[in-house]
């Protein structure tokens, strides 16, 4: 084989090798939760907080890109962390109201016109971009989310007592702290069992393949 042919063959081999994405490795790419999130088979769960700057960044670019690639394979869920932020509990309640309202209307809570997405990003932008801290209290905090979706306080007060909303708030409260205490937020969990190590994320494609592989376990 001539040097030129050898070089071409070697380059082709390297290209093929570089295109192979290794299977996710426990301890490096993910950890197995000691306390799995219940009823989470076939899901990709994001644990987040309105006051987390990295959650905001991931929600603007990474999560939409991942969802676009895996939306037909898994169900995407948001779990708000009630223990982080001055208004963590209020945040969980108002965001749960919006999530349930979207589902009742047949809307994807991640869609551009979804009440959940509008409320979530209103809180993100107020806290991180406008540096708002709602010193006037919880009502002012809630108003930021309610105004973003055109919901009155009276309507919110009625909806927050819906059993579906209360069940969702409880599900979030029962699971998020145990997940977040491992490496903080945002935290990404596949099938309720496998927590992705955010430090190992290098690319969208790599992240997608890791999620896809873990979803089969």
Short mmCIF file of C-alpha atoms in Angstrom, two decimals, residues 1-2 17 23 31 53 82 88 93 97 99 109 116 126 143 157 163 167 169 182-183 185 189 215:
data_model
loop_
_atom_site.label_atom_id
_atom_site.label_comp_id
_atom_site.label_asym_id
_atom_site.label_seq_id
_atom_site.Cartn_x
_atom_site.Cartn_y
_atom_site.Cartn_z
CA UNK A 1 0.00 0.00 0.00
CA UNK A 2 1.38 3.40 -0.94
CA UNK A 17 -14.03 5.78 15.17
CA UNK A 23 -22.21 3.88 25.95
CA UNK A 31 -25.41 7.63 38.86
CA UNK A 53 -29.11 30.58 36.58
CA UNK A 82 -39.57 23.75 46.37
CA UNK A 88 -39.73 27.95 46.18
CA UNK A 93 -47.68 25.75 43.33
CA UNK A 97 -51.35 25.06 38.24
CA UNK A 99 -48.86 22.48 33.99
CA UNK A 109 -46.44 22.39 28.62
CA UNK A 116 -46.46 26.63 31.98
CA UNK A 126 -37.78 38.63 36.30
CA UNK A 143 -48.42 38.05 40.06
CA UNK A 157 -56.84 30.51 44.07
CA UNK A 163 -56.63 17.52 43.39
CA UNK A 167 -50.93 15.72 43.67
CA UNK A 169 -47.01 19.60 43.97
CA UNK A 182 -26.59 14.90 44.92
CA UNK A 183 -25.19 17.51 42.52
CA UNK A 185 -29.74 21.73 39.78
CA UNK A 189 -33.21 11.94 35.45
CA UNK A 215 -33.98 4.80 28.60
#
